[in-house]
CSV table of C-alpha atoms in Angstrom, one decimal:
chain,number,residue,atom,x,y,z
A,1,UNK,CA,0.0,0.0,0.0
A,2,UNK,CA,1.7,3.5,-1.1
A,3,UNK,CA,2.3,6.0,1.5
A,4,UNK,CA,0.5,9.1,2.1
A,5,UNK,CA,2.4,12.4,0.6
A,6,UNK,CA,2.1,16.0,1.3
A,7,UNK,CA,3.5,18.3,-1.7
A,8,UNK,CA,3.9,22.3,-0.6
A,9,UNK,CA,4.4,24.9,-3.3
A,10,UNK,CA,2.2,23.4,-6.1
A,11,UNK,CA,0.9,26.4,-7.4
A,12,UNK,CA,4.2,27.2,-8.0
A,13,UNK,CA,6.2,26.6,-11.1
A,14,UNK,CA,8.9,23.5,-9.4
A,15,UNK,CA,5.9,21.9,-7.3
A,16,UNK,CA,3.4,22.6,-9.9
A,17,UNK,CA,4.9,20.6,-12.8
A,18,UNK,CA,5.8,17.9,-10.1
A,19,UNK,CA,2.1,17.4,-9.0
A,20,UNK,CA,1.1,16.8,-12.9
A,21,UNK,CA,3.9,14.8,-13.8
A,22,UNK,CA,3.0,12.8,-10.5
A,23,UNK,CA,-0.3,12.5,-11.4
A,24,UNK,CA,0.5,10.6,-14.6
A,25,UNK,CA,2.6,8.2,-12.8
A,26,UNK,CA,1.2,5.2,-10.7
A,27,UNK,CA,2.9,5.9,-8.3
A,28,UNK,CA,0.4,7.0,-5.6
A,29,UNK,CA,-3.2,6.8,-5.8
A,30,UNK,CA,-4.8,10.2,-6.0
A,31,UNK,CA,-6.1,9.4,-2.6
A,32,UNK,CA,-3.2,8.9,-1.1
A,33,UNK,CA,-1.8,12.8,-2.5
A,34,UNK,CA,-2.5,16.2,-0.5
A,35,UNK,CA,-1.2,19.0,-1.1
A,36,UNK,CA,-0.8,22.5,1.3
A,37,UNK,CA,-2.3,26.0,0.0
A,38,UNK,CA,-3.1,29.0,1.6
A,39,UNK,CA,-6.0,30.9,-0.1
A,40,UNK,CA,-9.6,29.2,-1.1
A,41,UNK,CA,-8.4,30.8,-4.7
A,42,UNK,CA,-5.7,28.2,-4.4
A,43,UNK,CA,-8.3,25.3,-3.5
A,44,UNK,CA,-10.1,26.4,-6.1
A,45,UNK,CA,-7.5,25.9,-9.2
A,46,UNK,CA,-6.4,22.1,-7.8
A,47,UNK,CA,-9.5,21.1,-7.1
A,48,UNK,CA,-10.4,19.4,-10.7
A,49,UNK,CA,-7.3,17.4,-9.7
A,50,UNK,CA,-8.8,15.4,-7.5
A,51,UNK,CA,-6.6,15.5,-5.2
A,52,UNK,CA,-6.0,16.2,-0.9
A,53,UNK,CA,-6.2,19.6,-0.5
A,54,UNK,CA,-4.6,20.7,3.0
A,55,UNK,CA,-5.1,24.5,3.4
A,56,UNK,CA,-2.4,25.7,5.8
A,57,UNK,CA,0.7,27.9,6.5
A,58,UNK,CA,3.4,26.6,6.8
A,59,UNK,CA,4.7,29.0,9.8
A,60,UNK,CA,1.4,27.4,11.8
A,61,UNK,CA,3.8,24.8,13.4
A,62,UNK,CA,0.7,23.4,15.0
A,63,UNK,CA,-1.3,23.3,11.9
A,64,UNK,CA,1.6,21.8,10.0
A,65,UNK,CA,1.3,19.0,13.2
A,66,UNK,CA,-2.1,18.2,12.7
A,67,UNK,CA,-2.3,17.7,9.0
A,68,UNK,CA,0.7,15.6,9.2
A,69,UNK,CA,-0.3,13.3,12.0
A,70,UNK,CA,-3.9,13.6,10.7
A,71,UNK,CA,-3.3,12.5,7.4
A,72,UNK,CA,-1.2,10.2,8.2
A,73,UNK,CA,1.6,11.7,5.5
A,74,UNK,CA,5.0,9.9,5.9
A,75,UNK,CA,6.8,12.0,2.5
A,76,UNK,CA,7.0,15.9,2.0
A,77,UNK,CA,8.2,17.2,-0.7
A,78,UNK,CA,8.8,21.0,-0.1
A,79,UNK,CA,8.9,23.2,-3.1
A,80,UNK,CA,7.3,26.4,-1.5
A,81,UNK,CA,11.5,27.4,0.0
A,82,UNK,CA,14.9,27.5,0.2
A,83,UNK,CA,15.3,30.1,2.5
A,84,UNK,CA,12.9,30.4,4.9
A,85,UNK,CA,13.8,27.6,7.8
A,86,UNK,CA,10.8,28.1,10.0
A,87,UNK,CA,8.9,26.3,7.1
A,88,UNK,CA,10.9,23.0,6.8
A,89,UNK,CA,11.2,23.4,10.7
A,90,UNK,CA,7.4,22.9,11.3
A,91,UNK,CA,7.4,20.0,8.7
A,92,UNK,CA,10.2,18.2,10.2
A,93,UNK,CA,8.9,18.3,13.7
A,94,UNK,CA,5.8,16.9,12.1
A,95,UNK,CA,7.0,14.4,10.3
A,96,UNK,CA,9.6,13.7,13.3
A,97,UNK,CA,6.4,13.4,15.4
A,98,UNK,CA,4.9,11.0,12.8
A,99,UNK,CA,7.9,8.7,13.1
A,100,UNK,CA,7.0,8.6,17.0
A,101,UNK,CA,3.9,6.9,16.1
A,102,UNK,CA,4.3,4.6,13.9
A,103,UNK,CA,8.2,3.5,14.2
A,104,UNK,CA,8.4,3.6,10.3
A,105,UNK,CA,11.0,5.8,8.0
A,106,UNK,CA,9.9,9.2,7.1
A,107,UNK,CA,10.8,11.6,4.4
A,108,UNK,CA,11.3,15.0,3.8
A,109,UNK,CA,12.6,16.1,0.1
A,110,UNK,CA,13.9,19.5,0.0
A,111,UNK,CA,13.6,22.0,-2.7
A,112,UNK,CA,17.4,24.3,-1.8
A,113,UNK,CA,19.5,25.7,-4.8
A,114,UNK,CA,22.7,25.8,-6.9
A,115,UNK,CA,23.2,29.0,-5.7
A,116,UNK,CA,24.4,26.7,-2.7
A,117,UNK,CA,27.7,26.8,-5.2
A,118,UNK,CA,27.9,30.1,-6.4
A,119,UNK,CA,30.8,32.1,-5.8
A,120,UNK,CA,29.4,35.0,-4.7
A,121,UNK,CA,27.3,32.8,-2.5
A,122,UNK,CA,30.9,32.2,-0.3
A,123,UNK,CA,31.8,28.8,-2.0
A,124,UNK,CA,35.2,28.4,-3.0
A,125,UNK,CA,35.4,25.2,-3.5
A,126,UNK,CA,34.7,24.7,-7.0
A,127,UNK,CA,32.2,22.7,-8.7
A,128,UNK,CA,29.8,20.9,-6.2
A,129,UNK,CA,29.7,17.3,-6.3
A,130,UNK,CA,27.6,15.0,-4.3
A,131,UNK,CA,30.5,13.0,-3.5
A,132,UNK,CA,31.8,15.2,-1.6
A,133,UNK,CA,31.7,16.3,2.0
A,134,UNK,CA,28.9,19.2,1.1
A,135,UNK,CA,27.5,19.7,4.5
A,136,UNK,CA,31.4,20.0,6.1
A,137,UNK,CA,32.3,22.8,3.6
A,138,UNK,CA,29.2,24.3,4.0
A,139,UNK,CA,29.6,24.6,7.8
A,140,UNK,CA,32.5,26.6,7.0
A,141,UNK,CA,31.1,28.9,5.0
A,142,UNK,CA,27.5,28.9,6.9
A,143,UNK,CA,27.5,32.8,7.3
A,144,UNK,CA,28.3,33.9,4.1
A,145,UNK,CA,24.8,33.3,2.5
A,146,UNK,CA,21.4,32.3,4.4
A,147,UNK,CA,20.7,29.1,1.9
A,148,UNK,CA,24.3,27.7,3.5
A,149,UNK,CA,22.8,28.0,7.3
A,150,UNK,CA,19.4,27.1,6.4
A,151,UNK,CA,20.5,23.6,4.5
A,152,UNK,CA,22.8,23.2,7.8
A,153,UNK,CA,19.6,23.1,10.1
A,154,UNK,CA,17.8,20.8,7.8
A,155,UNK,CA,20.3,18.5,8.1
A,156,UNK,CA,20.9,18.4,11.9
A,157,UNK,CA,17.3,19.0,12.7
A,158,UNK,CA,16.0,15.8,10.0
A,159,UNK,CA,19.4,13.9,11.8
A,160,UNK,CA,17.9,14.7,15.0
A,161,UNK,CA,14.2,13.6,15.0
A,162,UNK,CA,15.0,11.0,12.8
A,163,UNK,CA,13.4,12.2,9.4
A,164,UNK,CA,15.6,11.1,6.5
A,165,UNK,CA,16.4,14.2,4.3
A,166,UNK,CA,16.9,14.5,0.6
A,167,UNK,CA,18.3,18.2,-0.3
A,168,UNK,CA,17.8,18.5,-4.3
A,169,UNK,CA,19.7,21.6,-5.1
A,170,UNK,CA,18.3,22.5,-8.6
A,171,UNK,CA,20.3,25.0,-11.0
A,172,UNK,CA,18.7,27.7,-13.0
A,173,UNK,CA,14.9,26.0,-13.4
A,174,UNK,CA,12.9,27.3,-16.8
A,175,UNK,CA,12.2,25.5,-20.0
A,176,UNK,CA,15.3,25.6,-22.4
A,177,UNK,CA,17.2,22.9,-23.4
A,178,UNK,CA,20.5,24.9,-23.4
A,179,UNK,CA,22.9,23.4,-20.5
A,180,UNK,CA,24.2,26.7,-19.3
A,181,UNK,CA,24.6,29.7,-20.4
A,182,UNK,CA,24.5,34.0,-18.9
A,183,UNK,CA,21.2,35.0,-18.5
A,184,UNK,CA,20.1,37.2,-21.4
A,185,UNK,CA,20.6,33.9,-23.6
A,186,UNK,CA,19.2,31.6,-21.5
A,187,UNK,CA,16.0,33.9,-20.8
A,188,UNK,CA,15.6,34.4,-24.5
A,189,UNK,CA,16.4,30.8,-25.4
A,190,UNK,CA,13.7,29.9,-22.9
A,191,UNK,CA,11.1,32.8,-24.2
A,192,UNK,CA,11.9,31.0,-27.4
A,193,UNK,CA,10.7,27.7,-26.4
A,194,UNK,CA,7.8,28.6,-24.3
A,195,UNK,CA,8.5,28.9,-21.2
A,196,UNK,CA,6.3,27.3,-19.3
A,197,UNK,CA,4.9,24.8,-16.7
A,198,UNK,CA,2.9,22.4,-16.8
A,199,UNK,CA,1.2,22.9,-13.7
A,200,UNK,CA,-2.0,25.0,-12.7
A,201,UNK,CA,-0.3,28.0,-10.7
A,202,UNK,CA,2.8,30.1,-11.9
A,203,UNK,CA,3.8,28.4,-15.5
A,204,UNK,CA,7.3,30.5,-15.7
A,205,UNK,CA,10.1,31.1,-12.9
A,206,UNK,CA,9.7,34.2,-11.2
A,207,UNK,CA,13.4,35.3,-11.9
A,208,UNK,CA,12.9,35.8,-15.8
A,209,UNK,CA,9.5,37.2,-14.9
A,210,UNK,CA,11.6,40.1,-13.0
A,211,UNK,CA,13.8,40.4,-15.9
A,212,UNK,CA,11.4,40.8,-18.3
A,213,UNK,CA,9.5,43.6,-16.2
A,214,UNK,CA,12.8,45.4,-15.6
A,215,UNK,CA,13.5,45.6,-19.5
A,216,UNK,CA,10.0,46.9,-20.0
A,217,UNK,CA,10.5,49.4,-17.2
A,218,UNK,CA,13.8,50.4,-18.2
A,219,UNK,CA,12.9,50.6,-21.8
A,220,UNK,CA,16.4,48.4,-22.5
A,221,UNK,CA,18.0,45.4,-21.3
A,222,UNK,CA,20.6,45.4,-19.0
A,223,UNK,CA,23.3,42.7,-18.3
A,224,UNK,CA,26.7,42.6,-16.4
A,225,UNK,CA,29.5,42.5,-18.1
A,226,UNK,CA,31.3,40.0,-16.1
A,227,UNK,CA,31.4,36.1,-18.0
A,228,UNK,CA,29.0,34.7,-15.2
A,229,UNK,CA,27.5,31.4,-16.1
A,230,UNK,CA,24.9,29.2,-14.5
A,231,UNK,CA,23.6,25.9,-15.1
A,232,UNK,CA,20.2,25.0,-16.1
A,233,UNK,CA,17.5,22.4,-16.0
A,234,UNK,CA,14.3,22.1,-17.8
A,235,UNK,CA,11.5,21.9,-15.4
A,236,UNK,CA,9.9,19.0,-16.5
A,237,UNK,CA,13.6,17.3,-16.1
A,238,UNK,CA,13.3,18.2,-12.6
A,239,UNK,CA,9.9,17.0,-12.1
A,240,UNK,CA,11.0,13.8,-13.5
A,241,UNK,CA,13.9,13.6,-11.0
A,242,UNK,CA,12.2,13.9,-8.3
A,243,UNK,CA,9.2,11.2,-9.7
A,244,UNK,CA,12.3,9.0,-9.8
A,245,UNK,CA,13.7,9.9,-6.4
A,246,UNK,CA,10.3,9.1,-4.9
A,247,UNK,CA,10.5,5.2,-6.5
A,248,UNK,CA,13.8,5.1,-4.8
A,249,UNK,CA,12.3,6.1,-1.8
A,250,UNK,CA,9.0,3.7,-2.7
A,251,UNK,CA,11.6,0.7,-3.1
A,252,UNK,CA,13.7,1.2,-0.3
A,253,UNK,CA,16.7,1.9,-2.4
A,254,UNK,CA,17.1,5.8,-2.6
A,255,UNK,CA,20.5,6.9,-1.7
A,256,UNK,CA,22.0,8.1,1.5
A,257,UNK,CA,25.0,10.4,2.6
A,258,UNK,CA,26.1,7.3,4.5
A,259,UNK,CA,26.1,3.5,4.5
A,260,UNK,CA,23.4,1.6,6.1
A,261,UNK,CA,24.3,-0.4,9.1
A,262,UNK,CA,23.9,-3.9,9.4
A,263,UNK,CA,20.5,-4.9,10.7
A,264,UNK,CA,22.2,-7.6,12.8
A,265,UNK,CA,25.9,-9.2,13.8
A,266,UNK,CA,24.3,-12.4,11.8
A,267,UNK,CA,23.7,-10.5,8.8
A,268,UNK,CA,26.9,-9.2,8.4
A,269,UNK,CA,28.5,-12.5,8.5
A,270,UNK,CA,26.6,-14.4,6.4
A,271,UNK,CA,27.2,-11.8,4.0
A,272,UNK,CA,30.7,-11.4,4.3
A,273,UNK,CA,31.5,-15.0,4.8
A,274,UNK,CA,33.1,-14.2,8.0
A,275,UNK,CA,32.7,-15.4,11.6
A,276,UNK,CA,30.5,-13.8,13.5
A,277,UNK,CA,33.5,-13.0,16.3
A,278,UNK,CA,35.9,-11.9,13.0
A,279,UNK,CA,33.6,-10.1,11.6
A,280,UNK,CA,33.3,-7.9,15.0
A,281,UNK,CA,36.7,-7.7,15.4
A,282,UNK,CA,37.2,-6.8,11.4
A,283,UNK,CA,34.9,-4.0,11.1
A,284,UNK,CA,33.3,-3.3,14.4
A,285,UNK,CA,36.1,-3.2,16.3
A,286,UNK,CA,38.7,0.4,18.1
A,287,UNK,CA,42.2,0.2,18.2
A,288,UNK,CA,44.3,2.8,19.4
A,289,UNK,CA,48.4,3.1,19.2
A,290,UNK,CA,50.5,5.3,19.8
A,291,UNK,CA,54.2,5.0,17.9
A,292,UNK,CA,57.5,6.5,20.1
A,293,UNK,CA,60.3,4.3,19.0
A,294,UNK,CA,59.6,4.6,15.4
A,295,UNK,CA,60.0,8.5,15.7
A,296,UNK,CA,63.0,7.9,17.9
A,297,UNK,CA,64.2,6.0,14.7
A,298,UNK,CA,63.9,8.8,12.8
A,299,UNK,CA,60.7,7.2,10.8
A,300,UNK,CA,58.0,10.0,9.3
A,301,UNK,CA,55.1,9.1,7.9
A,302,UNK,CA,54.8,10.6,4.2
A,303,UNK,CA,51.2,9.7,3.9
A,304,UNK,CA,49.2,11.6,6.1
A,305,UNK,CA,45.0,10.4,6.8
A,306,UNK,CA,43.6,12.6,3.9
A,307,UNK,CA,46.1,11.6,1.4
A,308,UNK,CA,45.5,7.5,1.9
A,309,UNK,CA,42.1,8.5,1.7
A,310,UNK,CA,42.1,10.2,-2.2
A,311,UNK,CA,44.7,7.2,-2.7
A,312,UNK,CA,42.0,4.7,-1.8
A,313,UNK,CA,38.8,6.5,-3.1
A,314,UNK,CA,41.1,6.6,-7.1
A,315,UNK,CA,41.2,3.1,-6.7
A,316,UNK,CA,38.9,0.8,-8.9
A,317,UNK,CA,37.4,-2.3,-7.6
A,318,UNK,CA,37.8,-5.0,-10.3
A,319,UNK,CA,41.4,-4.9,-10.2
A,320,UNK,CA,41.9,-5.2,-6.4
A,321,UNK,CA,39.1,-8.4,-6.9
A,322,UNK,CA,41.3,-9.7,-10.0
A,323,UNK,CA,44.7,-9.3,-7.9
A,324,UNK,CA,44.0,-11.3,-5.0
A,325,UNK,CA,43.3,-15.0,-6.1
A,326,UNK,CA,43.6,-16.4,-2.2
A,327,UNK,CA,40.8,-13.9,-1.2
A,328,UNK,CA,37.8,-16.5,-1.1
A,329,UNK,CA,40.1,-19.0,0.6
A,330,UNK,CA,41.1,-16.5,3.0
A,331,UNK,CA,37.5,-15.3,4.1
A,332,UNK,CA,37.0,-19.4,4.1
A,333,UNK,CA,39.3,-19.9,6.3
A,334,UNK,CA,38.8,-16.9,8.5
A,335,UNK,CA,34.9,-17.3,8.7
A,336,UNK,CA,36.2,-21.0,9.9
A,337,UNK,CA,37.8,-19.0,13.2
């Protein structure tokens, strides 16, 4: 049986083109959708969907409780706010309450930004990769730009009540199929091809909206001279991300920041062939030393913790499983011990 979901921001031109595409999947039964407005004009335009229709602000922490726990909603999906904590916050503790009851994983997908890496944003450490330690480098740099502290507190809070959180950081959003470019062309590439949504609120992103108002007020278009490029996505592209992000999340196999632990001592040693008792002392084990003579010696380690660690994250697996012909005998004979 699917889930309940709660999707904010659907009049909107991210959650809006999420809540069709999402109704054209199978993925949930229109039954088992809400979504949160806040005006009866708002009600109005969804209702021919056929969907849940939650009318609520999202600062109304007790509000936000209610519905939740009410509804029974287990996913969010947030599109109504990168910047504004207090409306995750009230959605977390929700969902953390949620959890409370029924012992099951919830979720909480997070509409931030790219501008998460933009250099005027205080990153300066080049392109953003999801490989990487983001939330470290972002702690260092939380008080250069709002978005940095606000994705900070998602994390910890969802950490904390034990929501799992997914923060999709989505580039330039508008319907072009150029990759990047400044934003005169990619306005006018997008003006082009339409422009629009497919949802039933705001069709077109609010930044080219201001852009084209200023031209018209300014009788000229202005631009700044400096080669400033940003990445962009086509918003039905992003709907479809996060469609596919939700079967990962439906399956049980979306992915995490960290490994999953073993669900037992057994498990992990059926699965790695080893003894239970090895398998503890292997990987579930704390040894601490502390080398004197060697420095007395003269000895200095040339590879320092960070260093072994790019060495070992360049290496590729099928080599190191072609190299070592004895392994299976060896976990044989250690799960044996």
């Amino acid at each position: 049986m699917a889930p309940n979901i709660l999707i904010t921001g659907v009049t909107g031109f991210i959650g809006g083109t999420l809540l069709q595409r999402l109704l054209e999947t199978d993925l949930f039964p229109r039954s088992n959708i809400w979504v949160a407005v806040r005006s009866e004009a708002h009600e109005d335009r969804l209702r021919a969907l056929q969907v849940n229709i939650a009318r609520v602000s999202l600062d109304d922490a007790e509000d936000v409780r209610k519905i939740v726990l009410g509804n029974k909603i287990d996913i969010v999906v947030h599109t109504a706010g990168a910047l504004k904590f207090s409306l995750v916050e009230s959605l977390l503790n929700a969902l953390g309450a949620r959890k409370a009851v029924t012992k099951r994983p919830v979720h909480l997908i997070q509409t931030s930004g790219a501008s998460t890496f933009a250099d005027k944003c205080g990153w300066t450490f080049g392109p953003g990769r999801e490989s990487d330690d983001l939330y470290t480098r972002e702690v260092e740099i939380r008080d250069s730009f709002l978005l940095h502290e606000t994705n900070i507190r998602i994390i910890e809070t969802g950490e904390a009540l034990g929501v799992l959180v997914y923060l999709v950081l989505p580039p330039l959003v508008c319907k072009s199929n150029k990759t990047q470019g400044n934003w005169y062309t990619l306005l006018k590439s997008s003006l082009e091809q339409g422009g629009k949504g497919t949802g039933t609120g705001n069709t077109a992103t609010f930044i080219f909206s201001s852009m084209i108002q200023t031209a018209l007020a300014q009788k000229k278009v202005y631009y700044f001279p400096e080669k400033s490029h940003w990445p962009v996505v086509h918003v039905v592209d992003l709907a479809n991300y996060y469609i596919l992000l939700l079967k990962a999340i439906l399956a049980n196999s979306a992915p995490g920041p960290t490994p999953a632990a073993w669900p037992s001592e057994e498990f992990a040693s059926d699965a790695t062939g080893l003894s239970t008792e090895y398998c503890q002392i292997a990987f579930n084990s704390t040894t601490a030393v502390i080398s004197e003579r060697g420095h007395q010696l003269g000895w200095k380690p040339e590879w320092d913790y960070a260093e072994w660690l790019r060495d070992f994250g360049g290496m590729e697996v099928d080599p190191i499983l072609e190299s070592d012909v004895q392994s299976k005998d060896t976990v044989k004979a250690l799960g044996n011990l």
